[in-house]
PDB file of C-alpha atoms and ligand atoms in Angstrom:
ATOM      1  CA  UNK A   1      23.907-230.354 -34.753  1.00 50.00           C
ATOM      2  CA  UNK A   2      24.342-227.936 -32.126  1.00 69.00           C
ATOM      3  CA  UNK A   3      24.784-229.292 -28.469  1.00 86.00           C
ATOM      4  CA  UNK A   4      24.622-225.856 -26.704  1.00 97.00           C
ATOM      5  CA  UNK A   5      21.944-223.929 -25.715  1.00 98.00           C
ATOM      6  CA  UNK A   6      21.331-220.606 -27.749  1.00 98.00           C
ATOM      7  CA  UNK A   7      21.518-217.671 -25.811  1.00 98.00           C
ATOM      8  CA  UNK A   8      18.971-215.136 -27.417  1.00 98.00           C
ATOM      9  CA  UNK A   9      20.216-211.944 -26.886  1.00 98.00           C
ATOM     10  CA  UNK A  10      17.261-210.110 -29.410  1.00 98.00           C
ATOM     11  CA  UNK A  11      14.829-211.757 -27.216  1.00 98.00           C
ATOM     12  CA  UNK A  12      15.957-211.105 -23.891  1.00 98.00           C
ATOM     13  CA  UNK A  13      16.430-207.555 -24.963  1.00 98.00           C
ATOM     14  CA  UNK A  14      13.305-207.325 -26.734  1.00 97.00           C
ATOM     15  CA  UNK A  15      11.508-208.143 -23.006  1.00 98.00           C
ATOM     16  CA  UNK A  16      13.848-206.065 -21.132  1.00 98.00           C
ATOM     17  CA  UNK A  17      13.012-202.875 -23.651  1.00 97.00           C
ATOM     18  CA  UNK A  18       9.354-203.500 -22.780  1.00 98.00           C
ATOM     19  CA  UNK A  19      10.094-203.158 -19.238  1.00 98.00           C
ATOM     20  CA  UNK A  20      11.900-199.491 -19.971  1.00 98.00           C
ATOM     21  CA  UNK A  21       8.739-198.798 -22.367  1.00 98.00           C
ATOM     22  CA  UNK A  22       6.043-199.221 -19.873  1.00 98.00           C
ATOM     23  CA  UNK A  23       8.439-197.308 -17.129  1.00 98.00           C
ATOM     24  CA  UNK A  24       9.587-194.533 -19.277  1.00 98.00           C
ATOM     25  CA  UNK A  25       5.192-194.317 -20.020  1.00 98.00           C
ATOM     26  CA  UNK A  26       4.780-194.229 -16.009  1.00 98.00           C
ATOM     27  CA  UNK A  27       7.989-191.876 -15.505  1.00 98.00           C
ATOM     28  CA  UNK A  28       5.908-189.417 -18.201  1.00 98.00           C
ATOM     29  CA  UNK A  29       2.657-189.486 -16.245  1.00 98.00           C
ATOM     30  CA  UNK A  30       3.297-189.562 -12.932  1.00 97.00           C
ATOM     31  CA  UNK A  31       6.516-186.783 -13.122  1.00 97.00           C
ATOM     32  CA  UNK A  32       6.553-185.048 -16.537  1.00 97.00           C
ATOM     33  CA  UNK A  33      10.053-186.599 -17.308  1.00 98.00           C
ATOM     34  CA  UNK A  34      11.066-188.146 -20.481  1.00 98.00           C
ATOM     35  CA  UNK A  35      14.274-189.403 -20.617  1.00 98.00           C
ATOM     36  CA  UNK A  36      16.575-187.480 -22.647  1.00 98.00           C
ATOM     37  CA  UNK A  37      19.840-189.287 -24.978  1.00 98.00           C
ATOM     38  CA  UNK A  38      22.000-187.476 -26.849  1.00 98.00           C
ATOM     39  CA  UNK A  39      24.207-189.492 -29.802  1.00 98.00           C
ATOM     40  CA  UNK A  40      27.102-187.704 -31.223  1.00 98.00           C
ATOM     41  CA  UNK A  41      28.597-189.010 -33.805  1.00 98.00           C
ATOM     42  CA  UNK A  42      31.481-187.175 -36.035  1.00 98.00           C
ATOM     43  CA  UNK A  43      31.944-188.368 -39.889  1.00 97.00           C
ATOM     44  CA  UNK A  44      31.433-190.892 -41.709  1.00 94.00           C
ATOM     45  CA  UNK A  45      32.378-194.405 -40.344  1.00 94.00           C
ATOM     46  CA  UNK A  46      29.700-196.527 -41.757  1.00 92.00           C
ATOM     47  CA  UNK A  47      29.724-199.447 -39.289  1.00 92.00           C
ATOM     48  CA  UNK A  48      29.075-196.149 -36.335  1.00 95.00           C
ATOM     49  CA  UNK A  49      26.359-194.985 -38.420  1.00 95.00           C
ATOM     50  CA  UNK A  50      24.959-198.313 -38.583  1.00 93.00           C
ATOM     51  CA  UNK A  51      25.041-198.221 -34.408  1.00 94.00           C
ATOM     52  CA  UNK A  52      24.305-195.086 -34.097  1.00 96.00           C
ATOM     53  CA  UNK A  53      20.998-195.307 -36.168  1.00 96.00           C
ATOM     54  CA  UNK A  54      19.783-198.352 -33.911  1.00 95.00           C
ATOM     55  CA  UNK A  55      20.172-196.651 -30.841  1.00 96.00           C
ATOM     56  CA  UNK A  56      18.240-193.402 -32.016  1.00 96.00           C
ATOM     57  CA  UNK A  57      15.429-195.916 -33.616  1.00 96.00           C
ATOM     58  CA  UNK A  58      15.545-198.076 -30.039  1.00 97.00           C
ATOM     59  CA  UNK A  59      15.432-194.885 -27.981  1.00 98.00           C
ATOM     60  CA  UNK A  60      12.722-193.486 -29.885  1.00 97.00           C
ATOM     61  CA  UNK A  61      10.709-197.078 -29.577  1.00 97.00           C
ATOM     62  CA  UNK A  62      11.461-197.021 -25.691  1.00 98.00           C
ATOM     63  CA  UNK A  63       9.910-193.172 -25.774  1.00 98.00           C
ATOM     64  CA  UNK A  64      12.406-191.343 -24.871  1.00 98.00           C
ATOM     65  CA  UNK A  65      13.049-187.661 -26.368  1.00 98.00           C
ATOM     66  CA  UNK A  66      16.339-188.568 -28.289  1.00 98.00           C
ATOM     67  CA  UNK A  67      18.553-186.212 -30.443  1.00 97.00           C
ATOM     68  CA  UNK A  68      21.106-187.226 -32.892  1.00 97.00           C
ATOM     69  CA  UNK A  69      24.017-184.531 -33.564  1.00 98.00           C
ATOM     70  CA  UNK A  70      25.853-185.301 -36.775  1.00 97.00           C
ATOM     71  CA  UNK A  71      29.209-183.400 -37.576  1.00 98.00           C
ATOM     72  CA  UNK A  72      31.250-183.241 -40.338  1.00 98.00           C
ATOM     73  CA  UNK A  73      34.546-185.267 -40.332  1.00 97.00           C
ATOM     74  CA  UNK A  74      36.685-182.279 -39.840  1.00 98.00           C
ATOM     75  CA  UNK A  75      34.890-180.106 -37.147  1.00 98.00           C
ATOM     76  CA  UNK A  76      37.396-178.962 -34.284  1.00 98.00           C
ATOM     77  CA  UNK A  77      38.027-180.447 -30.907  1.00 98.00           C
ATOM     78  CA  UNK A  78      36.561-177.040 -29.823  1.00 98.00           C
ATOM     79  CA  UNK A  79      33.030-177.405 -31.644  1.00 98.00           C
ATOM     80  CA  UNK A  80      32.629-180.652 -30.234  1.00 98.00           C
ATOM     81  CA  UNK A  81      33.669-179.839 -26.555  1.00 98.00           C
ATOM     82  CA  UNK A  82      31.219-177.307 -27.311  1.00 98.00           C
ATOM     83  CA  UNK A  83      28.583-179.215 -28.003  1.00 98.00           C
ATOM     84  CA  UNK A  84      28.751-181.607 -24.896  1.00 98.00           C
ATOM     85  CA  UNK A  85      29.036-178.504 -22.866  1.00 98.00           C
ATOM     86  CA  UNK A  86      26.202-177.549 -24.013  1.00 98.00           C
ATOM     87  CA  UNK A  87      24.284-180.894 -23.925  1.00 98.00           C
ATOM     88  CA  UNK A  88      26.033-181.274 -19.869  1.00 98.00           C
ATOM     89  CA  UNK A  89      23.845-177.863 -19.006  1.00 98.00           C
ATOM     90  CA  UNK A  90      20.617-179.239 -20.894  1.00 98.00           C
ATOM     91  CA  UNK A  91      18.225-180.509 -17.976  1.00 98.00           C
ATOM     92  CA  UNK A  92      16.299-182.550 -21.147  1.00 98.00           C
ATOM     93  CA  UNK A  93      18.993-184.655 -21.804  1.00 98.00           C
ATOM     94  CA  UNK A  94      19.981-187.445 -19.371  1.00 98.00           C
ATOM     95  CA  UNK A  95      22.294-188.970 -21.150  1.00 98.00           C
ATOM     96  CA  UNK A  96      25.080-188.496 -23.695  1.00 98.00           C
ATOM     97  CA  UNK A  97      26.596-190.668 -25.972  1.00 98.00           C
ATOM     98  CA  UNK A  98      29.710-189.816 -28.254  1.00 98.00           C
ATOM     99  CA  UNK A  99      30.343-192.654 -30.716  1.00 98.00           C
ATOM    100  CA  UNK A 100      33.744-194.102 -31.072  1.00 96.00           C
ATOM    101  CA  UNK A 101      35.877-194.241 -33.082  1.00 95.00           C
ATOM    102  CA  UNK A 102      36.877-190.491 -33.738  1.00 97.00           C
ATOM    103  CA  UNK A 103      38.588-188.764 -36.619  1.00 98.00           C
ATOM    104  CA  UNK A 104      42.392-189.071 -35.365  1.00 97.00           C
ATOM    105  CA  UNK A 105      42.614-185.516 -35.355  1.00 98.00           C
ATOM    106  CA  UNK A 106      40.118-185.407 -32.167  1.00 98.00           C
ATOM    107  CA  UNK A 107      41.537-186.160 -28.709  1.00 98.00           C
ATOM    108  CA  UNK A 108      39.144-188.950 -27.961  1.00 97.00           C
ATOM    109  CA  UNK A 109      40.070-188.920 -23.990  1.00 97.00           C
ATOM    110  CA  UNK A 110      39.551-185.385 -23.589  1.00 98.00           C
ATOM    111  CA  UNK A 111      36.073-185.788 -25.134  1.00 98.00           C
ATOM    112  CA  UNK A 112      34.764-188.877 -23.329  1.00 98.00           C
ATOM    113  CA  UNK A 113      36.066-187.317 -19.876  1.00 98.00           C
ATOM    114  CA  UNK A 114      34.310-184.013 -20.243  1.00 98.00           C
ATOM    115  CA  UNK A 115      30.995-185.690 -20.577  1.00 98.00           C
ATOM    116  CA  UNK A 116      29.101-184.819 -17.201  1.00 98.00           C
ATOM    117  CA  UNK A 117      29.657-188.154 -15.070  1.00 98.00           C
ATOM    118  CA  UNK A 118      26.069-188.326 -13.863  1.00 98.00           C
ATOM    119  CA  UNK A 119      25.114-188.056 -17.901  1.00 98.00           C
ATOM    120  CA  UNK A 120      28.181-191.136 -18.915  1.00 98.00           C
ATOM    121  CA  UNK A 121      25.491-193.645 -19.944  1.00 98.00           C
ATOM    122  CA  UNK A 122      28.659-195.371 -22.011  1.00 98.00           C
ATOM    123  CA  UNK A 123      30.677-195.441 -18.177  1.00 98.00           C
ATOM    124  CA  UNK A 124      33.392-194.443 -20.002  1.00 98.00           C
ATOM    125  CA  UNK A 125      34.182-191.407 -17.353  1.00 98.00           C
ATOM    126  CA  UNK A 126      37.336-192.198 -14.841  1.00 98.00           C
ATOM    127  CA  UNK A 127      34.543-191.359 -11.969  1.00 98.00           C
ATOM    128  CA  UNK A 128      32.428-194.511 -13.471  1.00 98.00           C
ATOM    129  CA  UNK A 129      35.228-196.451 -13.889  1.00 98.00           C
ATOM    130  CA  UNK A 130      36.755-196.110 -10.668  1.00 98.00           C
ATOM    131  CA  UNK A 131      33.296-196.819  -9.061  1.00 98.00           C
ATOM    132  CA  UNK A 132      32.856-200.006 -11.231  1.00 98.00           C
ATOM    133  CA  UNK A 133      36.915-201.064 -10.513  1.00 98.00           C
ATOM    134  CA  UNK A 134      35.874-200.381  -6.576  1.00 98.00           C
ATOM    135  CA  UNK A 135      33.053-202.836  -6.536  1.00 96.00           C
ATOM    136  CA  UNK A 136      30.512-199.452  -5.999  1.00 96.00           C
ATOM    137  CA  UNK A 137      27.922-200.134  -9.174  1.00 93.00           C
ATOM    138  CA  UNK A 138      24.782-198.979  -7.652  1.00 94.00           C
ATOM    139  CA  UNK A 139      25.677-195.259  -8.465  1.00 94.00           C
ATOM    140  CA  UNK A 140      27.774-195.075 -11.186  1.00 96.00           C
ATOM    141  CA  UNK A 141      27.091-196.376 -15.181  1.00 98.00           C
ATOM    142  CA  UNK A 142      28.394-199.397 -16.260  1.00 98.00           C
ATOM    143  CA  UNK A 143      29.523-199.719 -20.077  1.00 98.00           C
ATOM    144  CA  UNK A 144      26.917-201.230 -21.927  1.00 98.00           C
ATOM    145  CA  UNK A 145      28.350-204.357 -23.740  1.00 98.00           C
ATOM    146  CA  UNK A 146      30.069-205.935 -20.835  1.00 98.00           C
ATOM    147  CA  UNK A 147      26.586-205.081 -18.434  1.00 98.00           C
ATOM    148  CA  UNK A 148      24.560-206.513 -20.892  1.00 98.00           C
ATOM    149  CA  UNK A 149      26.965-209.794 -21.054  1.00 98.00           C
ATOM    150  CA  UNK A 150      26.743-210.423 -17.987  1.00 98.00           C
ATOM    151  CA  UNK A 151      23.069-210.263 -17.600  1.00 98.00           C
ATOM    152  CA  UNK A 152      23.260-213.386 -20.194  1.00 98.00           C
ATOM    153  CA  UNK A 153      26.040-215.115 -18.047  1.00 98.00           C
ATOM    154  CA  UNK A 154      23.578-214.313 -14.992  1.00 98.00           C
ATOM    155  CA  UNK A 155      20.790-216.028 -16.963  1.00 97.00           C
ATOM    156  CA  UNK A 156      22.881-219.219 -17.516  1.00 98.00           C
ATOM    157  CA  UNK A 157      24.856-219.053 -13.984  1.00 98.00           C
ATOM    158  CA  UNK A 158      22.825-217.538 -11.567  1.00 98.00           C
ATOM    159  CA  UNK A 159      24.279-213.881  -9.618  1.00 97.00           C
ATOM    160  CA  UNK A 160      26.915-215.456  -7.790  1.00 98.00           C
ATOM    161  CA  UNK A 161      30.339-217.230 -10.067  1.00 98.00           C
ATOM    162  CA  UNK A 162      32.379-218.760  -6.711  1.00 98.00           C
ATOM    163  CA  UNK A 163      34.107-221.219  -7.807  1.00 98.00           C
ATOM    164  CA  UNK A 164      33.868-220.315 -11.656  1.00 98.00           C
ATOM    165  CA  UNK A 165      37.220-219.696 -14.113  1.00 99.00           C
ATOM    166  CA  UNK A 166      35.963-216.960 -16.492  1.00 99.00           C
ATOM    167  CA  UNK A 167      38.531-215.975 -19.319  1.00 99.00           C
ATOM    168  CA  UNK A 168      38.227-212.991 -21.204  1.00 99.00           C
ATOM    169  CA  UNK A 169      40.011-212.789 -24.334  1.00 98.00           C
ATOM    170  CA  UNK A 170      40.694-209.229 -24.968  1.00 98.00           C
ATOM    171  CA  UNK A 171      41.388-206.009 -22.303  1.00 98.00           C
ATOM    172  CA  UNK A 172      39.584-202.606 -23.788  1.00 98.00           C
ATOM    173  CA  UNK A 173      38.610-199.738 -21.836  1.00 97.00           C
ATOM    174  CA  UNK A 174      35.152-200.544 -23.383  1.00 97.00           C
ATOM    175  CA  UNK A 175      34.746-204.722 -23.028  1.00 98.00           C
ATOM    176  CA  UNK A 176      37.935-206.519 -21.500  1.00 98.00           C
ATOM    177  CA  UNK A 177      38.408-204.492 -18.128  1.00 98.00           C
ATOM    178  CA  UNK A 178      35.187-203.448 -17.253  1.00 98.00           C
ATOM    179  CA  UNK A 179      34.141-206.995 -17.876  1.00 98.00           C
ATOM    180  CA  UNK A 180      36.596-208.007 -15.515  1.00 98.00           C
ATOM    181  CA  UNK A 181      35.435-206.253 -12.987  1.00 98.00           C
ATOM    182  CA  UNK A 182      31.732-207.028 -12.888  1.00 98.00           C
ATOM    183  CA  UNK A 183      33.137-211.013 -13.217  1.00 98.00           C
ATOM    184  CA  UNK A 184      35.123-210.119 -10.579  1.00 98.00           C
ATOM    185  CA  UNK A 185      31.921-208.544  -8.092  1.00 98.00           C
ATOM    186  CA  UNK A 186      30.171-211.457  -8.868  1.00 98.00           C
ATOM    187  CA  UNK A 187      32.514-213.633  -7.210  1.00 98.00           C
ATOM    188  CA  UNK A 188      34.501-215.362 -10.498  1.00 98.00           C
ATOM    189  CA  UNK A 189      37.910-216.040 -10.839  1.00 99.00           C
ATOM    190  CA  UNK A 190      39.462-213.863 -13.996  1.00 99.00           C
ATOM    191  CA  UNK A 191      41.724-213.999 -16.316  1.00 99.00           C
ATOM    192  CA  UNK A 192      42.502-211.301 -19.277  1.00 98.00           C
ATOM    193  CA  UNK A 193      44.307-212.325 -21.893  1.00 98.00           C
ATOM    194  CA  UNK A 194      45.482-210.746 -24.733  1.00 97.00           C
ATOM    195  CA  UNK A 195      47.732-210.032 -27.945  1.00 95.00           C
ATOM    196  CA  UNK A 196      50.759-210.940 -25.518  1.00 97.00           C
ATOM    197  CA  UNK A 197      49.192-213.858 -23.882  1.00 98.00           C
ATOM    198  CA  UNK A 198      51.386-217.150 -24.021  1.00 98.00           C
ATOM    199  CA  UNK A 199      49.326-220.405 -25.552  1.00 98.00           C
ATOM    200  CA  UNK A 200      45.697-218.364 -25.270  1.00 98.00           C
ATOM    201  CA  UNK A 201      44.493-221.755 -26.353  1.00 98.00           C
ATOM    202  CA  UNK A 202      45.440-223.223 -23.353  1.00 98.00           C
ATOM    203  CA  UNK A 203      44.250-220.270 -21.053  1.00 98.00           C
ATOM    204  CA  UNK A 204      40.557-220.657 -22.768  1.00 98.00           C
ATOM    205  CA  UNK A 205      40.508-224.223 -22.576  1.00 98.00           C
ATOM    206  CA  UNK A 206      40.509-223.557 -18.514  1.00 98.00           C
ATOM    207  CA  UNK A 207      37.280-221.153 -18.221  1.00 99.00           C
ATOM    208  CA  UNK A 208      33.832-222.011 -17.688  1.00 99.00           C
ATOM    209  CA  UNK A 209      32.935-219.044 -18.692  1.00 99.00           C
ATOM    210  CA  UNK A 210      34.870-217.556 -22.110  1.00 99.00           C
ATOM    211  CA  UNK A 211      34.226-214.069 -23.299  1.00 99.00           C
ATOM    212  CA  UNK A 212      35.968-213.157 -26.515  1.00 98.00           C
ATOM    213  CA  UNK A 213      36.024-209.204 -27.255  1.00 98.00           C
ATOM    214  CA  UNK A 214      39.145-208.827 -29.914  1.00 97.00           C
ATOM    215  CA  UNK A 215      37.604-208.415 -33.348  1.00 96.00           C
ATOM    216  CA  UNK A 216      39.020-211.109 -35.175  1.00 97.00           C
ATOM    217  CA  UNK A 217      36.282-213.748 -36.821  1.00 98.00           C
ATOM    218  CA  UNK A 218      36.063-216.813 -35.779  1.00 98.00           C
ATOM    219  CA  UNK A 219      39.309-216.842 -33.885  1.00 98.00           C
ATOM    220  CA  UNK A 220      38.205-219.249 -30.961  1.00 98.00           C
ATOM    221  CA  UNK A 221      37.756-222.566 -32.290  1.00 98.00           C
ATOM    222  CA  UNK A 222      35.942-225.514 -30.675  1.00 98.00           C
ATOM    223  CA  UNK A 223      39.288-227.010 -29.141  1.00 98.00           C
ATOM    224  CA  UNK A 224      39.629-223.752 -27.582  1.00 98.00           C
ATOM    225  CA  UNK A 225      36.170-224.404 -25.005  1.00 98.00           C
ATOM    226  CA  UNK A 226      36.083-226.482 -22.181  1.00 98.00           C
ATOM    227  CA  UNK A 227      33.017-229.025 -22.443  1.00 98.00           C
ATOM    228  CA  UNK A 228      30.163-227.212 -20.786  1.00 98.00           C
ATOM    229  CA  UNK A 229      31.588-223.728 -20.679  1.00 98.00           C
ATOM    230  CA  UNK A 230      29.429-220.721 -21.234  1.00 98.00           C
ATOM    231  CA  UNK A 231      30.514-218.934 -24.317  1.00 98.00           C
ATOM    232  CA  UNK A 232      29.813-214.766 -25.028  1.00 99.00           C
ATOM    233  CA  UNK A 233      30.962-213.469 -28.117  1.00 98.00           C
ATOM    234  CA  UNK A 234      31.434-210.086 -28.334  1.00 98.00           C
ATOM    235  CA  UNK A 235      32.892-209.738 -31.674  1.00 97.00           C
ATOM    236  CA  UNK A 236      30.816-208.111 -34.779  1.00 95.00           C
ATOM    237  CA  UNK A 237      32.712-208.418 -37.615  1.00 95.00           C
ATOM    238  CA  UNK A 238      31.734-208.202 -41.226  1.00 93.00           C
ATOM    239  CA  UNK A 239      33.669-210.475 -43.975  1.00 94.00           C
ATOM    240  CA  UNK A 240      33.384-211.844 -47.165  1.00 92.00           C
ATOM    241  CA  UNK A 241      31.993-214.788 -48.217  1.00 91.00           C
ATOM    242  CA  UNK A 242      30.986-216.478 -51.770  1.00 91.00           C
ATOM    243  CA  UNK A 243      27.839-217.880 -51.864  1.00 87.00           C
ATOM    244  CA  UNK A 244      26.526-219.440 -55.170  1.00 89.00           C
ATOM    245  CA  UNK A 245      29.791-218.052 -56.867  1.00 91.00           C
ATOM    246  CA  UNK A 246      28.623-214.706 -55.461  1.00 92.00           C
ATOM    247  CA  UNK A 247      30.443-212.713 -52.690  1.00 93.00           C
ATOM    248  CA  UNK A 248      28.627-211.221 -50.324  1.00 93.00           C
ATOM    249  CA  UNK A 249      29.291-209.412 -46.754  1.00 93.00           C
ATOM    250  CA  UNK A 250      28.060-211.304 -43.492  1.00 94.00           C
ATOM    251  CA  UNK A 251      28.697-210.641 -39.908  1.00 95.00           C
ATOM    252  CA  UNK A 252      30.347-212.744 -37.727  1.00 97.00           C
ATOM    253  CA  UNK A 253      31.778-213.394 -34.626  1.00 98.00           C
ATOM    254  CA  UNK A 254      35.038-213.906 -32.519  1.00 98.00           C
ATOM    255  CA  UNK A 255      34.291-217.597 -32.183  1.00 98.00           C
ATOM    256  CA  UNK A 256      33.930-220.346 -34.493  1.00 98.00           C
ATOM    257  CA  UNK A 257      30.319-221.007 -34.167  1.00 98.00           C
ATOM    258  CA  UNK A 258      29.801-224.061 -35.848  1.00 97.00           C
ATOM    259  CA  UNK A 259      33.160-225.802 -33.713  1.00 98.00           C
ATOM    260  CA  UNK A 260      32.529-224.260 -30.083  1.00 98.00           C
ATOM    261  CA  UNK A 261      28.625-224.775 -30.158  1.00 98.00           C
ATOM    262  CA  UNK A 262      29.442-228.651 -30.378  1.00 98.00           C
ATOM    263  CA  UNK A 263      31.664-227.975 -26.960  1.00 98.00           C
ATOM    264  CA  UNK A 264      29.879-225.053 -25.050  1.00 98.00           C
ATOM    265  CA  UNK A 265      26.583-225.770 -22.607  1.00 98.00           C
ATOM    266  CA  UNK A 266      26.016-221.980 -23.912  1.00 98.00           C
ATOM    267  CA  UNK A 267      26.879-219.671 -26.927  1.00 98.00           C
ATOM    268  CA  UNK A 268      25.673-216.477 -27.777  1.00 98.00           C
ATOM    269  CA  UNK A 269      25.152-216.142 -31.595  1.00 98.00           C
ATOM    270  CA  UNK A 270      26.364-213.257 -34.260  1.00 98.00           C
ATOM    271  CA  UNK A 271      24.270-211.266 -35.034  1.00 97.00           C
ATOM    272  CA  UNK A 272      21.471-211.543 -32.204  1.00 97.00           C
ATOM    273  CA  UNK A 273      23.861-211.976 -29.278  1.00 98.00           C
ATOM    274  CA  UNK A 274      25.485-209.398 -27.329  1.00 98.00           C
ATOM    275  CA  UNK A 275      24.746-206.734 -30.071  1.00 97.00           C
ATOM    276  CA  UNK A 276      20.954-205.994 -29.287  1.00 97.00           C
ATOM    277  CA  UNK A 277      22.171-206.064 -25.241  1.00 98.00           C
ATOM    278  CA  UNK A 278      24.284-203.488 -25.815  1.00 98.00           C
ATOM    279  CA  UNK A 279      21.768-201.491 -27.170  1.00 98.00           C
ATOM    280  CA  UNK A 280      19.421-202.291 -24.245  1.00 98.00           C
ATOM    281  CA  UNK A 281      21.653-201.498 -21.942  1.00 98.00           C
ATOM    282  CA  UNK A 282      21.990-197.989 -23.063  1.00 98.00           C
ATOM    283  CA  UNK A 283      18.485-197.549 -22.730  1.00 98.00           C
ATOM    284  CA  UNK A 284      18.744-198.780 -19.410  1.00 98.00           C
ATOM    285  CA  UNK A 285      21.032-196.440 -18.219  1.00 98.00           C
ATOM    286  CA  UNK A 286      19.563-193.688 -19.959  1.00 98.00           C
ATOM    287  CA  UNK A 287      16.562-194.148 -17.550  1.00 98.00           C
ATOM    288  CA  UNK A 288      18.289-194.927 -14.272  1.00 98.00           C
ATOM    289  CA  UNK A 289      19.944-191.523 -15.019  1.00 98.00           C
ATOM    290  CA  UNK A 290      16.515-189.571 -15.788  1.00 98.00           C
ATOM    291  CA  UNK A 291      14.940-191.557 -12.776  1.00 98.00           C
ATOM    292  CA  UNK A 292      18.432-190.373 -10.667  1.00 97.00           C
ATOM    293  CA  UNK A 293      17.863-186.949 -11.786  1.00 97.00           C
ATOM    294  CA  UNK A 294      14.485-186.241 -10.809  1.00 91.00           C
TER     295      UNK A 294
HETATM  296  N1  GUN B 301      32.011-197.819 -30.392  1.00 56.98           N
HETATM  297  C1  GUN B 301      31.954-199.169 -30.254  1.00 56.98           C
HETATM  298  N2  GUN B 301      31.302-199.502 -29.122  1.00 56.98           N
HETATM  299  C2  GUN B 301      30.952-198.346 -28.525  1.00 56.98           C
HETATM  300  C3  GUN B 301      30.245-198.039 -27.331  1.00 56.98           C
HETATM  301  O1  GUN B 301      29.828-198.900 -26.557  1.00 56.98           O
HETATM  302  N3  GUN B 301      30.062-196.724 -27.079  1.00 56.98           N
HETATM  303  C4  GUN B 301      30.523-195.755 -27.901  1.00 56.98           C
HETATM  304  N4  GUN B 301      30.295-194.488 -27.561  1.00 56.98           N
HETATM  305  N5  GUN B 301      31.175-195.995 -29.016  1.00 56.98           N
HETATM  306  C5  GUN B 301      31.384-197.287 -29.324  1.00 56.98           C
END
C-alpha cells in the first residue's frame, strides 16, 4: 500500500497539450502562424530516437509544422553548424531542438550555443541560462524537464516554497542547476548535491521537497525521504528484470518506488512522471516562441 499521492504527470500533460492544441488552432486562424520545431538528431542512440520520435508525434498532435533532420553518425561539425544556420534564418521554424547526446567527435557546446537564442526551446543557450540564473524567466526559455517539474511541485505546493528545504540530487546543465534556480525564484531553500556529496542520505532526509536527476535506478530509498516530502523523479532508466524465469527490459526510476511512496505525501511515478512533462514543455515553448515572434 502506497501512502502518497500519485502525481500524474501523463495526465497533467495530456490537459496542458490540449490547451497548446486549441491555441496553436486560434494562432492558425486568427494570424496564419503555425508553430515551427525543428529536431536534430545525429546517429543512432536508440534511447534519443525513442525521444526524439515522441516529440515529432506530440508536435504533430499539438499542430504544429514539425521537421525531423536525421544525420548519419559521422557527418562533420561543419554540416551540422550548417544545418542550424540554416534552420536560425528559416522564419517557419520557431524552435530548434538538437538531441543530446552527440557522437564524441562533435563539439556539443559549440552546437547548442549557435542555436539562435530566441529559437533555444531546450534553454540550453548561455543567454537563457543567464536569464533563468538572474531570476528574468518571462523572456528567456527554460529547459524543459526541470520547468515541467516544477509545475508538478507547484501543483502539490502552491507558487511560493518560503520556508521549504528542497534537495536536488544531481547538478546538470540540463536538470540539477536550472532546477535550482527556478526552486530558488520560487522562494525555496536549495541544496545540490552530488557524486561528491558527504552522507547524501542525510542531506535528503532534510528536504521537503527531493528531486533526484542522476540516472542510477532506484538509488533513493525510503529511509532517504522525510515523512511528507514531495518526491520528483527524474530518472528514466531501463534495466533488467526476470519475470516468470524470463528477462525482460523495464524502465525505472532514481527512487525506490515501492520504499519512498510509503514515506512521501507525493511521488511522481516511472514511466508517466516527469517524462511526458518534458515533452509538454517543449511544446510549450515552441509556442511562446512562435507567439513571441509574430
Ligand atoms: N537529451 C536528454 N534530455 C534532453 C533534452 O532535454 N534536450 C535535448 N536536446 N537532449 C536531451
Amino acid at each position: 500500500m502506497t501512502n502518497a499521492t500519485l502525481i500524474d504527470g501523463k495526465a497533467i500533460a495530456a490537459e496542458l497539450s490540449e490547451t497548446i492544441k486549441a491555441t496553436t488552432a486560434a494562432m492558425l486562424a486568427e494570424q496564419g502562424v503555425k508553430p515551427g520545431l525543428a529536431v536534430v538528431i545525429v546517429g543512432e542512440d536508440p534511447a534519443s530516437q525513442v525521444y526524439v520520435r515522441n516529440k515529432k508525434r506530440t508536435a504533430d498532435a499539438c499542430g504544429f509544422h514539425s521537421v525531423q533532420h536525421s544525420l548519419e553518425a559521422g557527418t562533420s561539425q561543419d554540416n551540422v553548424m550548417q544545418l542550424i544556420d540554416e534552420l536560425n534564418r528559416d522564419p517557419a521554424i520557431h524552435g530548434i531542438l538538437v538531441q543530446l547526446p552527440l557522437p564524441k567527435h562533435l563539439d556539443e557546446q559549440r552546437i547548442t550555443q549557435s542555436i539562435a537564442p530566441e529559437k533555444d526551446v531546450d534553454g540550453f543557450h548561455f543567454l537563457n541560462i543567464g536569464k533563468l540564473t538572474a531570476g528574468q524567466t518571462d523572456d528567456a526559455f527554460v529547459p524543459c524537464t526541470p520547468a515541467g517539474c516544477m509545475l508538478m511541485i507547484e501543483r502539490q505546493l502552491g507558487d511560493d516554497l518560503s520556508g521549504k528545504n528542497a534537495v536536488i540530487i544531481g547538478r546538470s546543465n540540463i536538470v540539477g542547476k536550472p532546477m535550482a534556480s527556478l526552486l530558488l525564484k520560487a522562494n525555496a531553500t536549495v541544496t545540490i548535491c552530488h557524486s561528491r556529496t558527504q552522507d547524501l542520505p542525510a542531506v535528503a532526509r532534510t528536504a521537503d521537497i527531493l528531486v533526484a536527476a542522476v540516472g542510477r535506478p532506484n538509488m533513493v530509498k525510503g529511509d532517504w525521504v522525510k515523512p511528507g516530502a514531495v518526491v520528483i523523479d527524474v530518472g528514466i532508466n531501463r534495466i533488467e528484470v526476470e519475470i516468470d524465469g524470463e528477462k525482460k527490459s523495464r524502465l525505472t526510476g532514481d527512487v525506490d518506488f515501492s520504499e519512498a511512496s510509503e514515506v512521501a505525501s507525493a511521488i511522481t511515478p516511472v514511466p508517466g512522471g516527469v517524462g511526458p512533462m518534458t515533452i509538454v514543455m517543449l511544446m510549450a515553448n515552441t509556442l511562446e516562441s512562435a507567439r513571441r515572434a509574430t
